[in-house]
PDB file of C-alpha atoms in Angstrom:
ATOM      1  CA  MET A   1      29.762   9.180 -38.097  1.00 96.00           C
ATOM      2  CA  LYS A   2      28.220   5.831 -38.044  1.00 96.00           C
ATOM      3  CA  TYR A   3      27.693   4.072 -34.598  1.00 98.00           C
ATOM      4  CA  THR A   4      27.504   0.684 -33.131  1.00 98.00           C
ATOM      5  CA  GLN A   5      27.187  -1.120 -29.690  1.00 98.00           C
ATOM      6  CA  LEU A   6      30.489  -2.176 -28.239  1.00 98.00           C
ATOM      7  CA  GLY A   7      30.369  -5.634 -28.066  1.00 98.00           C
ATOM      8  CA  ARG A   8      27.591  -7.082 -25.646  1.00 98.00           C
ATOM      9  CA  THR A   9      27.231  -3.527 -23.881  1.00 98.00           C
ATOM     10  CA  GLY A  10      24.772  -1.062 -24.197  1.00 98.00           C
ATOM     11  CA  LEU A  11      27.819   1.438 -24.854  1.00 98.00           C
ATOM     12  CA  LYS A  12      27.499   3.194 -28.128  1.00 98.00           C
ATOM     13  CA  VAL A  13      30.603   4.048 -30.097  1.00 98.00           C
ATOM     14  CA  GLY A  14      31.951   5.266 -33.300  1.00 98.00           C
ATOM     15  CA  ARG A  15      33.144   3.358 -35.979  1.00 98.00           C
ATOM     16  CA  LEU A  16      36.500   5.167 -36.207  1.00 98.00           C
ATOM     17  CA  VAL A  17      38.249   5.006 -32.751  1.00 98.00           C
ATOM     18  CA  LEU A  18      40.383   7.940 -32.368  1.00 98.00           C
ATOM     19  CA  GLY A  19      44.123   6.970 -31.242  1.00 98.00           C
ATOM     20  CA  THR A  20      46.516   9.156 -29.536  1.00 98.00           C
ATOM     21  CA  MET A  21      49.772   7.652 -29.489  1.00 97.00           C
ATOM     22  CA  ASN A  22      51.530  10.574 -31.443  1.00 95.00           C
ATOM     23  CA  PHE A  23      50.144  13.357 -28.924  1.00 97.00           C
ATOM     24  CA  GLY A  24      53.207  14.529 -27.886  1.00 97.00           C
ATOM     25  CA  PRO A  25      56.275  12.545 -29.333  1.00 96.00           C
ATOM     26  CA  GLN A  26      55.256  13.511 -32.748  1.00 95.00           C
ATOM     27  CA  THR A  27      52.396  16.074 -32.314  1.00 96.00           C
ATOM     28  CA  ASP A  28      52.518  18.731 -30.023  1.00 96.00           C
ATOM     29  CA  GLU A  29      49.876  19.822 -27.561  1.00 98.00           C
ATOM     30  CA  ALA A  30      48.367  22.714 -29.923  1.00 97.00           C
ATOM     31  CA  ASP A  31      47.615  20.555 -32.744  1.00 96.00           C
ATOM     32  CA  SER A  32      46.566  17.447 -30.677  1.00 97.00           C
ATOM     33  CA  HIS A  33      43.802  19.442 -28.948  1.00 98.00           C
ATOM     34  CA  ALA A  34      42.755  20.785 -32.725  1.00 97.00           C
ATOM     35  CA  ILE A  35      42.861  17.002 -33.791  1.00 97.00           C
ATOM     36  CA  MET A  36      40.634  16.020 -30.846  1.00 98.00           C
ATOM     37  CA  ASP A  37      38.404  18.774 -31.424  1.00 98.00           C
ATOM     38  CA  ALA A  38      37.856  17.799 -35.231  1.00 97.00           C
ATOM     39  CA  ALA A  39      37.520  14.265 -34.079  1.00 98.00           C
ATOM     40  CA  LEU A  40      34.623  15.373 -31.847  1.00 97.00           C
ATOM     41  CA  ASP A  41      33.077  17.320 -34.344  1.00 97.00           C
ATOM     42  CA  ALA A  42      32.985  14.687 -36.830  1.00 97.00           C
ATOM     43  CA  GLY A  43      31.085  12.507 -34.511  1.00 98.00           C
ATOM     44  CA  ILE A  44      34.074  10.493 -33.106  1.00 98.00           C
ATOM     45  CA  ASN A  45      33.409   9.670 -29.570  1.00 98.00           C
ATOM     46  CA  LEU A  46      36.013   6.546 -28.660  1.00 98.00           C
ATOM     47  CA  PHE A  47      39.197   8.264 -27.647  1.00 99.00           C
ATOM     48  CA  ASP A  48      41.929   5.448 -26.635  1.00 98.00           C
ATOM     49  CA  THR A  49      45.451   6.252 -24.908  1.00 98.00           C
ATOM     50  CA  ALA A  50      47.513   4.323 -22.741  1.00 98.00           C
ATOM     51  CA  ASN A  51      49.314   5.389 -19.490  1.00 98.00           C
ATOM     52  CA  VAL A  52      52.700   4.863 -21.274  1.00 97.00           C
ATOM     53  CA  TYR A  53      52.267   6.955 -24.019  1.00 98.00           C
ATOM     54  CA  GLY A  54      54.562   9.903 -24.527  1.00 97.00           C
ATOM     55  CA  TRP A  55      57.523   7.363 -23.961  1.00 94.00           C
ATOM     56  CA  GLY A  56      60.729   7.387 -21.934  1.00 91.00           C
ATOM     57  CA  GLU A  57      61.159   9.776 -19.575  1.00 91.00           C
ATOM     58  CA  ASN A  58      57.827  11.566 -21.176  1.00 95.00           C
ATOM     59  CA  LYS A  59      55.591   8.462 -20.286  1.00 96.00           C
ATOM     60  CA  GLY A  60      52.309   9.715 -19.361  1.00 97.00           C
ATOM     61  CA  ARG A  61      52.496  12.836 -21.527  1.00 98.00           C
ATOM     62  CA  THR A  62      49.752  11.784 -23.608  1.00 98.00           C
ATOM     63  CA  GLU A  63      47.281  11.579 -20.839  1.00 98.00           C
ATOM     64  CA  SER A  64      48.176  14.965 -19.670  1.00 98.00           C
ATOM     65  CA  ILE A  65      47.372  16.434 -23.288  1.00 98.00           C
ATOM     66  CA  ILE A  66      44.011  14.849 -23.105  1.00 99.00           C
ATOM     67  CA  GLY A  67      43.758  16.114 -19.659  1.00 99.00           C
ATOM     68  CA  ASP A  68      44.336  19.642 -20.520  1.00 98.00           C
ATOM     69  CA  TRP A  69      41.868  19.395 -23.497  1.00 98.00           C
ATOM     70  CA  PHE A  70      39.357  18.043 -21.344  1.00 98.00           C
ATOM     71  CA  ALA A  71      39.770  20.900 -18.702  1.00 98.00           C
ATOM     72  CA  LYS A  72      39.044  23.248 -21.520  1.00 98.00           C
ATOM     73  CA  GLY A  73      35.382  22.476 -20.861  1.00 98.00           C
ATOM     74  CA  GLY A  74      32.676  22.643 -23.447  1.00 98.00           C
ATOM     75  CA  GLY A  75      31.273  19.189 -22.794  1.00 97.00           C
ATOM     76  CA  ARG A  76      34.668  17.588 -23.973  1.00 98.00           C
ATOM     77  CA  ARG A  77      34.987  14.865 -21.134  1.00 98.00           C
ATOM     78  CA  ASP A  78      30.828  14.356 -21.334  1.00 98.00           C
ATOM     79  CA  LYS A  79      30.938  13.723 -24.969  1.00 98.00           C
ATOM     80  CA  VAL A  80      34.067  11.142 -25.214  1.00 98.00           C
ATOM     81  CA  VAL A  81      33.968   7.538 -23.964  1.00 99.00           C
ATOM     82  CA  LEU A  82      37.745   7.453 -22.843  1.00 99.00           C
ATOM     83  CA  ALA A  83      39.575   4.448 -23.043  1.00 99.00           C
ATOM     84  CA  THR A  84      43.397   4.188 -21.519  1.00 99.00           C
ATOM     85  CA  LYS A  85      45.346   1.024 -20.893  1.00 98.00           C
ATOM     86  CA  VAL A  86      47.470  -0.386 -17.641  1.00 98.00           C
ATOM     87  CA  TYR A  87      50.614  -2.994 -17.684  1.00 98.00           C
ATOM     88  CA  GLY A  88      53.595  -0.910 -19.075  1.00 95.00           C
ATOM     89  CA  ASN A  89      56.466  -0.099 -16.448  1.00 94.00           C
ATOM     90  CA  MET A  90      55.930   3.546 -15.838  1.00 91.00           C
ATOM     91  CA  GLY A  91      59.482   4.250 -14.916  1.00 82.00           C
ATOM     92  CA  ALA A  92      61.245   6.781 -17.187  1.00 74.00           C
ATOM     93  CA  ASP A  93      64.817   5.250 -16.812  1.00 72.00           C
ATOM     94  CA  GLY A  94      63.087   1.764 -17.704  1.00 70.00           C
ATOM     95  CA  GLU A  95      63.956   0.242 -14.597  1.00 76.00           C
ATOM     96  CA  ALA A  96      60.269  -0.968 -12.514  1.00 77.00           C
ATOM     97  CA  TRP A  97      60.137  -0.694  -8.868  1.00 84.00           C
ATOM     98  CA  PRO A  98      58.398  -4.145  -7.774  1.00 89.00           C
ATOM     99  CA  ASN A  99      54.784  -3.757  -8.131  1.00 91.00           C
ATOM    100  CA  HIS A 100      55.081  -0.558 -10.510  1.00 91.00           C
ATOM    101  CA  ASP A 101      53.893  -2.504 -13.651  1.00 95.00           C
ATOM    102  CA  LYS A 102      51.839  -5.465 -14.852  1.00 97.00           C
ATOM    103  CA  LEU A 103      48.558  -6.180 -13.313  1.00 98.00           C
ATOM    104  CA  SER A 104      49.031  -6.877  -9.940  1.00 98.00           C
ATOM    105  CA  ALA A 105      45.853  -5.462  -7.727  1.00 98.00           C
ATOM    106  CA  LEU A 106      48.384  -3.125  -6.299  1.00 97.00           C
ATOM    107  CA  ASN A 107      49.715  -2.028  -9.610  1.00 97.00           C
ATOM    108  CA  ILE A 108      46.268  -1.577 -11.115  1.00 98.00           C
ATOM    109  CA  ARG A 109      45.342   0.202  -7.801  1.00 98.00           C
ATOM    110  CA  ARG A 110      48.017   3.013  -8.049  1.00 96.00           C
ATOM    111  CA  ALA A 111      47.906   3.254 -11.974  1.00 98.00           C
ATOM    112  CA  VAL A 112      44.301   4.219 -12.158  1.00 98.00           C
ATOM    113  CA  ASP A 113      44.725   6.900  -9.790  1.00 98.00           C
ATOM    114  CA  ALA A 114      47.780   8.321 -11.308  1.00 98.00           C
ATOM    115  CA  SER A 115      45.429   8.278 -14.769  1.00 98.00           C
ATOM    116  CA  LEU A 116      43.176   9.884 -13.453  1.00 99.00           C
ATOM    117  CA  LYS A 117      45.011  12.662 -12.081  1.00 98.00           C
ATOM    118  CA  ARG A 118      46.864  13.067 -15.399  1.00 98.00           C
ATOM    119  CA  LEU A 119      43.250  13.010 -17.456  1.00 99.00           C
ATOM    120  CA  ARG A 120      42.057  15.363 -15.321  1.00 98.00           C
ATOM    121  CA  THR A 121      38.365  13.348 -14.776  1.00 98.00           C
ATOM    122  CA  ASP A 122      37.219  11.374 -11.840  1.00 98.00           C
ATOM    123  CA  HIS A 123      36.636   7.833 -13.799  1.00 98.00           C
ATOM    124  CA  ILE A 124      37.777   5.892 -16.953  1.00 99.00           C
ATOM    125  CA  ASP A 125      34.926   4.495 -19.184  1.00 98.00           C
ATOM    126  CA  LEU A 126      37.180   1.570 -20.811  1.00 99.00           C
ATOM    127  CA  TYR A 127      40.228   0.205 -18.668  1.00 99.00           C
ATOM    128  CA  GLN A 128      42.075  -2.115 -20.935  1.00 99.00           C
ATOM    129  CA  PHE A 129      44.871  -4.636 -19.933  1.00 98.00           C
ATOM    130  CA  HIS A 130      47.674  -3.575 -22.213  1.00 98.00           C
ATOM    131  CA  HIS A 131      49.157  -6.920 -22.449  1.00 98.00           C
ATOM    132  CA  VAL A 132      49.042 -10.532 -20.776  1.00 98.00           C
ATOM    133  CA  ASP A 133      50.534 -10.788 -17.096  1.00 98.00           C
ATOM    134  CA  ARG A 134      51.383 -14.624 -16.977  1.00 97.00           C
ATOM    135  CA  GLY A 135      52.252 -13.984 -13.248  1.00 97.00           C
ATOM    136  CA  THR A 136      48.819 -12.431 -12.217  1.00 98.00           C
ATOM    137  CA  PRO A 137      45.336 -14.960 -11.816  1.00 98.00           C
ATOM    138  CA  PHE A 138      42.512 -13.524 -13.266  1.00 98.00           C
ATOM    139  CA  GLU A 139      40.844 -13.758  -9.637  1.00 98.00           C
ATOM    140  CA  GLU A 140      42.941 -10.923  -8.635  1.00 98.00           C
ATOM    141  CA  ILE A 141      42.703  -8.785 -11.530  1.00 98.00           C
ATOM    142  CA  TRP A 142      38.923  -9.143 -11.436  1.00 98.00           C
ATOM    143  CA  GLN A 143      38.869  -8.509  -7.577  1.00 97.00           C
ATOM    144  CA  ALA A 144      40.717  -5.136  -8.123  1.00 98.00           C
ATOM    145  CA  ILE A 145      38.758  -4.122 -11.304  1.00 98.00           C
ATOM    146  CA  ASP A 146      35.282  -4.888  -9.146  1.00 97.00           C
ATOM    147  CA  VAL A 147      36.651  -2.797  -6.516  1.00 98.00           C
ATOM    148  CA  LEU A 148      37.616   0.008  -9.029  1.00 98.00           C
ATOM    149  CA  VAL A 149      33.815  -0.227 -10.506  1.00 98.00           C
ATOM    150  CA  GLN A 150      32.306  -0.129  -6.972  1.00 97.00           C
ATOM    151  CA  GLN A 151      34.198   3.089  -6.509  1.00 98.00           C
ATOM    152  CA  GLY A 152      33.163   4.918  -9.542  1.00 98.00           C
ATOM    153  CA  LYS A 153      36.478   4.953 -11.057  1.00 98.00           C
ATOM    154  CA  VAL A 154      36.160   2.185 -14.058  1.00 98.00           C
ATOM    155  CA  LEU A 155      33.154   1.466 -16.079  1.00 98.00           C
ATOM    156  CA  TYR A 156      34.131  -1.426 -18.348  1.00 98.00           C
ATOM    157  CA  ALA A 157      37.261  -3.669 -18.609  1.00 98.00           C
ATOM    158  CA  GLY A 158      38.585  -4.585 -21.955  1.00 98.00           C
ATOM    159  CA  SER A 159      41.878  -6.274 -23.250  1.00 98.00           C
ATOM    160  CA  SER A 160      44.598  -5.884 -25.667  1.00 98.00           C
ATOM    161  CA  ASN A 161      46.902  -8.320 -27.346  1.00 98.00           C
ATOM    162  CA  PHE A 162      45.581 -11.030 -25.722  1.00 98.00           C
ATOM    163  CA  PRO A 163      45.343 -14.453 -27.511  1.00 98.00           C
ATOM    164  CA  GLY A 164      42.032 -15.941 -28.052  1.00 98.00           C
ATOM    165  CA  TYR A 165      42.585 -18.670 -25.139  1.00 98.00           C
ATOM    166  CA  LYS A 166      43.385 -15.539 -22.344  1.00 98.00           C
ATOM    167  CA  ILE A 167      39.997 -14.382 -23.275  1.00 98.00           C
ATOM    168  CA  ALA A 168      38.472 -16.952 -22.463  1.00 98.00           C
ATOM    169  CA  GLN A 169      40.135 -17.621 -19.690  1.00 98.00           C
ATOM    170  CA  ALA A 170      39.355 -13.975 -18.404  1.00 98.00           C
ATOM    171  CA  ASN A 171      35.726 -14.086 -18.610  1.00 98.00           C
ATOM    172  CA  GLU A 172      35.217 -17.454 -17.602  1.00 98.00           C
ATOM    173  CA  THR A 173      36.797 -16.493 -14.220  1.00 98.00           C
ATOM    174  CA  ALA A 174      34.436 -13.316 -14.388  1.00 98.00           C
ATOM    175  CA  ALA A 175      31.483 -15.373 -14.870  1.00 97.00           C
ATOM    176  CA  ARG A 176      32.562 -17.955 -11.755  1.00 97.00           C
ATOM    177  CA  ARG A 177      33.012 -14.786  -9.822  1.00 95.00           C
ATOM    178  CA  GLY A 178      29.767 -13.360 -10.771  1.00 90.00           C
ATOM    179  CA  GLY A 179      28.325  -9.546 -10.610  1.00 83.00           C
ATOM    180  CA  THR A 180      31.581  -9.179 -12.915  1.00 88.00           C
ATOM    181  CA  ILE A 181      30.424  -8.446 -16.694  1.00 95.00           C
ATOM    182  CA  GLY A 182      34.147  -9.337 -17.532  1.00 98.00           C
ATOM    183  CA  LEU A 183      35.967  -8.336 -20.786  1.00 98.00           C
ATOM    184  CA  VAL A 184      33.640  -6.287 -23.263  1.00 98.00           C
ATOM    185  CA  SER A 185      36.635  -5.287 -25.872  1.00 98.00           C
ATOM    186  CA  GLU A 186      39.929  -6.629 -27.192  1.00 99.00           C
ATOM    187  CA  GLN A 187      42.361  -4.237 -29.034  1.00 98.00           C
ATOM    188  CA  CYS A 188      44.518  -6.244 -31.638  1.00 98.00           C
ATOM    189  CA  LEU A 189      46.743  -6.060 -34.229  1.00 98.00           C
ATOM    190  CA  TYR A 190      44.491  -6.835 -37.157  1.00 98.00           C
ATOM    191  CA  ASN A 191      44.593  -5.541 -41.147  1.00 98.00           C
ATOM    192  CA  LEU A 192      44.681  -6.695 -44.557  1.00 98.00           C
ATOM    193  CA  ALA A 193      48.064  -7.626 -44.304  1.00 97.00           C
ATOM    194  CA  GLU A 194      47.961  -9.077 -40.843  1.00 97.00           C
ATOM    195  CA  ARG A 195      44.799 -11.208 -40.595  1.00 98.00           C
ATOM    196  CA  ARG A 196      46.111 -14.098 -37.947  1.00 97.00           C
ATOM    197  CA  ALA A 197      43.628 -12.785 -35.534  1.00 98.00           C
ATOM    198  CA  GLU A 198      41.153 -14.430 -37.603  1.00 97.00           C
ATOM    199  CA  MET A 199      42.257 -17.669 -36.399  1.00 96.00           C
ATOM    200  CA  GLU A 200      41.377 -17.609 -32.268  1.00 96.00           C
ATOM    201  CA  VAL A 201      41.223 -13.965 -31.205  1.00 98.00           C
ATOM    202  CA  ILE A 202      38.169 -12.869 -33.393  1.00 97.00           C
ATOM    203  CA  PRO A 203      36.513 -16.193 -32.773  1.00 97.00           C
ATOM    204  CA  ALA A 204      36.885 -15.959 -29.262  1.00 98.00           C
ATOM    205  CA  ALA A 205      35.982 -12.438 -28.753  1.00 98.00           C
ATOM    206  CA  GLN A 206      32.922 -13.012 -30.898  1.00 98.00           C
ATOM    207  CA  GLU A 207      32.026 -16.057 -28.777  1.00 98.00           C
ATOM    208  CA  TYR A 208      32.105 -13.974 -25.611  1.00 98.00           C
ATOM    209  CA  GLY A 209      30.519 -10.802 -26.909  1.00 98.00           C
ATOM    210  CA  LEU A 210      33.571  -8.348 -27.049  1.00 98.00           C
ATOM    211  CA  GLY A 211      34.211  -5.597 -29.301  1.00 98.00           C
ATOM    212  CA  VAL A 212      37.032  -5.984 -31.506  1.00 99.00           C
ATOM    213  CA  ILE A 213      39.098  -2.988 -32.085  1.00 99.00           C
ATOM    214  CA  PRO A 214      41.978  -3.279 -34.496  1.00 98.00           C
ATOM    215  CA  TRP A 215      45.113  -1.211 -33.959  1.00 98.00           C
ATOM    216  CA  SER A 216      47.639  -0.300 -36.828  1.00 97.00           C
ATOM    217  CA  PRO A 217      45.041  -0.971 -39.477  1.00 98.00           C
ATOM    218  CA  LEU A 218      47.623   0.370 -42.051  1.00 97.00           C
ATOM    219  CA  GLN A 219      50.211  -2.179 -40.702  1.00 96.00           C
ATOM    220  CA  GLY A 220      52.417   0.891 -39.967  1.00 93.00           C
ATOM    221  CA  GLY A 221      51.802   2.859 -42.910  1.00 93.00           C
ATOM    222  CA  LEU A 222      52.422  -0.270 -45.574  1.00 96.00           C
ATOM    223  CA  LEU A 223      48.536  -0.216 -46.509  1.00 97.00           C
ATOM    224  CA  GLY A 224      48.633   3.821 -47.299  1.00 96.00           C
ATOM    225  CA  GLY A 225      50.122   3.926 -50.599  1.00 95.00           C
ATOM    226  CA  VAL A 226      53.450   3.841 -49.429  1.00 94.00           C
ATOM    227  CA  ILE A 227      55.170   2.687 -52.708  1.00 94.00           C
ATOM    228  CA  LYS A 228      53.438   5.512 -54.704  1.00 90.00           C
ATOM    229  CA  LYS A 229      54.530   8.198 -51.688  1.00 88.00           C
ATOM    230  CA  GLU A 230      58.083   6.531 -52.552  1.00 86.00           C
ATOM    231  CA  VAL A 231      57.998   7.129 -56.415  1.00 83.00           C
ATOM    232  CA  GLN A 232      56.376  10.831 -56.060  1.00 81.00           C
ATOM    233  CA  GLY A 233      59.249  11.653 -53.363  1.00 73.00           C
ATOM    234  CA  GLY A 234      57.152  11.616 -50.399  1.00 66.00           C
ATOM    235  CA  ARG A 235      57.631  10.167 -46.828  1.00 68.00           C
ATOM    236  CA  ARG A 236      59.523   6.938 -47.220  1.00 71.00           C
ATOM    237  CA  ALA A 237      58.297   3.961 -45.522  1.00 74.00           C
ATOM    238  CA  SER A 238      60.126   3.073 -41.806  1.00 73.00           C
ATOM    239  CA  GLY A 239      59.878   0.602 -39.099  1.00 78.00           C
ATOM    240  CA  ARG A 240      57.343  -2.481 -39.763  1.00 79.00           C
ATOM    241  CA  ALA A 241      56.469  -1.151 -43.174  1.00 84.00           C
ATOM    242  CA  ALA A 242      59.981  -0.704 -44.670  1.00 85.00           C
ATOM    243  CA  ASP A 243      61.226  -4.312 -43.121  1.00 88.00           C
ATOM    244  CA  THR A 244      58.044  -5.626 -44.966  1.00 90.00           C
ATOM    245  CA  LEU A 245      58.997  -3.855 -48.342  1.00 92.00           C
ATOM    246  CA  ALA A 246      62.321  -5.279 -48.280  1.00 91.00           C
ATOM    247  CA  ASP A 247      61.001  -8.564 -49.061  1.00 94.00           C
ATOM    248  CA  PRO A 248      60.452  -8.535 -52.847  1.00 95.00           C
ATOM    249  CA  ALA A 249      57.088 -11.091 -52.388  1.00 95.00           C
ATOM    250  CA  ALA A 250      55.770  -8.929 -50.299  1.00 96.00           C
ATOM    251  CA  ARG A 251      56.676  -5.940 -51.983  1.00 96.00           C
ATOM    252  CA  ALA A 252      54.938  -7.284 -54.969  1.00 97.00           C
ATOM    253  CA  ARG A 253      51.958  -7.970 -52.759  1.00 97.00           C
ATOM    254  CA  ILE A 254      51.653  -4.159 -51.954  1.00 97.00           C
ATOM    255  CA  GLN A 255      52.194  -3.337 -55.498  1.00 97.00           C
ATOM    256  CA  ALA A 256      49.005  -5.122 -56.469  1.00 98.00           C
ATOM    257  CA  TYR A 257      47.346  -3.757 -53.978  1.00 98.00           C
ATOM    258  CA  GLU A 258      48.273  -0.267 -55.187  1.00 98.00           C
ATOM    259  CA  ASP A 259      47.828  -0.938 -58.654  1.00 98.00           C
ATOM    260  CA  LEU A 260      44.177  -2.548 -58.037  1.00 98.00           C
ATOM    261  CA  LEU A 261      42.905   0.645 -56.372  1.00 98.00           C
ATOM    262  CA  GLY A 262      44.561   2.781 -58.494  1.00 97.00           C
ATOM    263  CA  LYS A 263      42.257   1.316 -61.400  1.00 97.00           C
ATOM    264  CA  HIS A 264      38.980   1.855 -59.146  1.00 97.00           C
ATOM    265  CA  GLY A 265      40.200   5.388 -58.324  1.00 97.00           C
ATOM    266  CA  LEU A 266      40.528   4.567 -54.636  1.00 98.00           C
ATOM    267  CA  GLU A 267      43.119   5.519 -51.744  1.00 97.00           C
ATOM    268  CA  PRO A 268      44.357   2.699 -50.295  1.00 97.00           C
ATOM    269  CA  GLY A 269      44.873   3.928 -46.810  1.00 97.00           C
ATOM    270  CA  GLU A 270      40.857   4.712 -46.961  1.00 97.00           C
ATOM    271  CA  VAL A 271      39.994   1.136 -48.383  1.00 98.00           C
ATOM    272  CA  ALA A 272      42.324  -0.422 -45.593  1.00 98.00           C
ATOM    273  CA  LEU A 273      39.780   1.149 -43.021  1.00 98.00           C
ATOM    274  CA  ALA A 274      36.978   0.404 -45.264  1.00 98.00           C
ATOM    275  CA  TRP A 275      37.578  -3.319 -45.269  1.00 98.00           C
ATOM    276  CA  LEU A 276      38.184  -3.450 -41.554  1.00 98.00           C
ATOM    277  CA  LEU A 277      34.548  -1.948 -41.126  1.00 98.00           C
ATOM    278  CA  THR A 278      32.986  -5.073 -42.935  1.00 98.00           C
ATOM    279  CA  ARG A 279      34.952  -7.383 -40.946  1.00 98.00           C
ATOM    280  CA  PRO A 280      32.661  -9.763 -38.395  1.00 95.00           C
ATOM    281  CA  GLY A 281      32.965  -8.475 -35.040  1.00 96.00           C
ATOM    282  CA  VAL A 282      34.941  -5.362 -35.577  1.00 98.00           C
ATOM    283  CA  THR A 283      33.813  -2.225 -33.736  1.00 98.00           C
ATOM    284  CA  GLY A 284      35.942   0.183 -35.333  1.00 98.00           C
ATOM    285  CA  PRO A 285      39.770   0.359 -36.152  1.00 98.00           C
ATOM    286  CA  ILE A 286      41.781   3.058 -34.191  1.00 98.00           C
ATOM    287  CA  VAL A 287      43.286   5.833 -36.445  1.00 98.00           C
ATOM    288  CA  GLY A 288      46.341   7.681 -34.893  1.00 94.00           C
ATOM    289  CA  PRO A 289      46.399  10.698 -37.186  1.00 93.00           C
ATOM    290  CA  ARG A 290      49.814  13.040 -36.855  1.00 89.00           C
ATOM    291  CA  THR A 291      47.802  15.889 -38.612  1.00 88.00           C
ATOM    292  CA  ALA A 292      44.084  17.233 -39.339  1.00 89.00           C
ATOM    293  CA  GLU A 293      44.579  16.190 -42.971  1.00 91.00           C
ATOM    294  CA  GLN A 294      45.029  12.504 -41.924  1.00 92.00           C
ATOM    295  CA  LEU A 295      41.569  12.750 -39.836  1.00 95.00           C
ATOM    296  CA  GLU A 296      40.055  13.768 -42.780  1.00 94.00           C
ATOM    297  CA  SER A 297      41.023  10.709 -44.898  1.00 92.00           C
ATOM    298  CA  ALA A 298      40.465   8.408 -42.118  1.00 96.00           C
ATOM    299  CA  LEU A 299      36.651   9.798 -41.923  1.00 96.00           C
ATOM    300  CA  ARG A 300      36.067   9.243 -45.766  1.00 96.00           C
ATOM    301  CA  ALA A 301      36.587   5.582 -45.317  1.00 97.00           C
ATOM    302  CA  VAL A 302      33.360   5.352 -42.989  1.00 96.00           C
ATOM    303  CA  GLU A 303      31.406   6.006 -45.891  1.00 95.00           C
ATOM    304  CA  LEU A 304      33.265   3.994 -48.426  1.00 97.00           C
ATOM    305  CA  GLU A 305      31.097   1.001 -49.828  1.00 96.00           C
ATOM    306  CA  LEU A 306      33.260  -1.776 -51.232  1.00 98.00           C
ATOM    307  CA  GLY A 307      31.573  -3.819 -53.777  1.00 97.00           C
ATOM    308  CA  GLU A 308      32.108  -7.834 -53.498  1.00 98.00           C
ATOM    309  CA  GLU A 309      34.121  -8.190 -56.583  1.00 98.00           C
ATOM    310  CA  LEU A 310      36.730  -5.558 -54.730  1.00 98.00           C
ATOM    311  CA  LEU A 311      36.549  -7.685 -51.586  1.00 98.00           C
ATOM    312  CA  ALA A 312      37.335 -10.562 -53.517  1.00 98.00           C
ATOM    313  CA  ASP A 313      40.213  -9.059 -55.506  1.00 98.00           C
ATOM    314  CA  LEU A 314      41.464  -7.948 -51.856  1.00 98.00           C
ATOM    315  CA  ASP A 315      41.445 -11.470 -50.354  1.00 98.00           C
ATOM    316  CA  GLU A 316      43.194 -12.628 -53.370  1.00 98.00           C
ATOM    317  CA  ILE A 317      46.052 -10.319 -52.735  1.00 98.00           C
ATOM    318  CA  PHE A 318      45.548 -10.987 -49.009  1.00 98.00           C
ATOM    319  CA  PRO A 319      44.483 -14.040 -48.312  1.00 97.00           C
ATOM    320  CA  GLY A 320      43.368 -14.603 -44.520  1.00 95.00           C
ATOM    321  CA  PRO A 321      44.039 -17.659 -42.840  1.00 95.00           C
ATOM    322  CA  GLY A 322      40.573 -19.173 -43.345  1.00 93.00           C
ATOM    323  CA  PRO A 323      38.054 -20.597 -40.529  1.00 89.00           C
ATOM    324  CA  SER A 324      39.350 -22.042 -37.367  1.00 88.00           C
ATOM    325  CA  PRO A 325      40.187 -24.901 -36.642  1.00 90.00           C
ATOM    326  CA  GLU A 326      39.736 -26.079 -40.569  1.00 91.00           C
ATOM    327  CA  ALA A 327      42.765 -23.701 -41.516  1.00 89.00           C
ATOM    328  CA  PHE A 328      45.210 -25.648 -39.013  1.00 86.00           C
ATOM    329  CA  ALA A 329      43.663 -28.476 -38.220  1.00 88.00           C
ATOM    330  CA  TRP A 330      42.358 -30.346 -41.554  1.00 77.00           C
TER     331      TRP A 330
END
């Protein structure tokens, strides 16, 4: 595994991030533990989760699966940079009692203690705001985080799904308060087929020294050879990927992508991950394997070198928006 610094921090993390959203809903506890063991053996050290993972009446289940894995010992917790998130409504029935969701100081305090209990640990390395809370000022949010840092419950704070201006607001507020490092990472939707983050989010992250952690690097399976799998009678596209393929023009782009990589003898999913590793500001994409085989495929992407000609061909199929602000102002 190759390693890099997480943004402007001294924290070293692998170029792939283990996403755990499937643990519980799609992957049972035994297989989840096996995947985490394999990831650690391969050198992946940043594990990402969220308090709401498990979903529905099982919210929190994913954190509990990770906590049970830590409890096995063997240095598992010490080797992992643990990232979880706060924001979502944790009510099983979908109804949140006041102050039981979002980013008020009260909910942050309540949520971090609940996550620590499920994760069976005494601290969270990277505590991420899962979404923007337009109703809570950053002064309040940072006050709550400062207390958690002082208590040793949280080491770093990050954001997820933040627009560029909110990254700026958050870190300017942190700078005014003094003694607060501010956001150190941003977890955003970013991949070959979805490059809008290049307009504002990634430039803001780079300007403020945040590591970029892309989620859905295969765009819901769209970039993982979905058409080839359909033809071969494999797993059919669903969700975001199926919606995209319903558009003839979008389907033609995906077909061109698969044809291009077929000529080079490359696997589409591995190339999609490797492409993200070439992008400025990217720390590492989140891979969310349901099986050990999917993890093995993701690991190969770290060693994959993409030539300039292939990168240019990929840009032609999936053109980015261009530099900001020229892309939208001139």
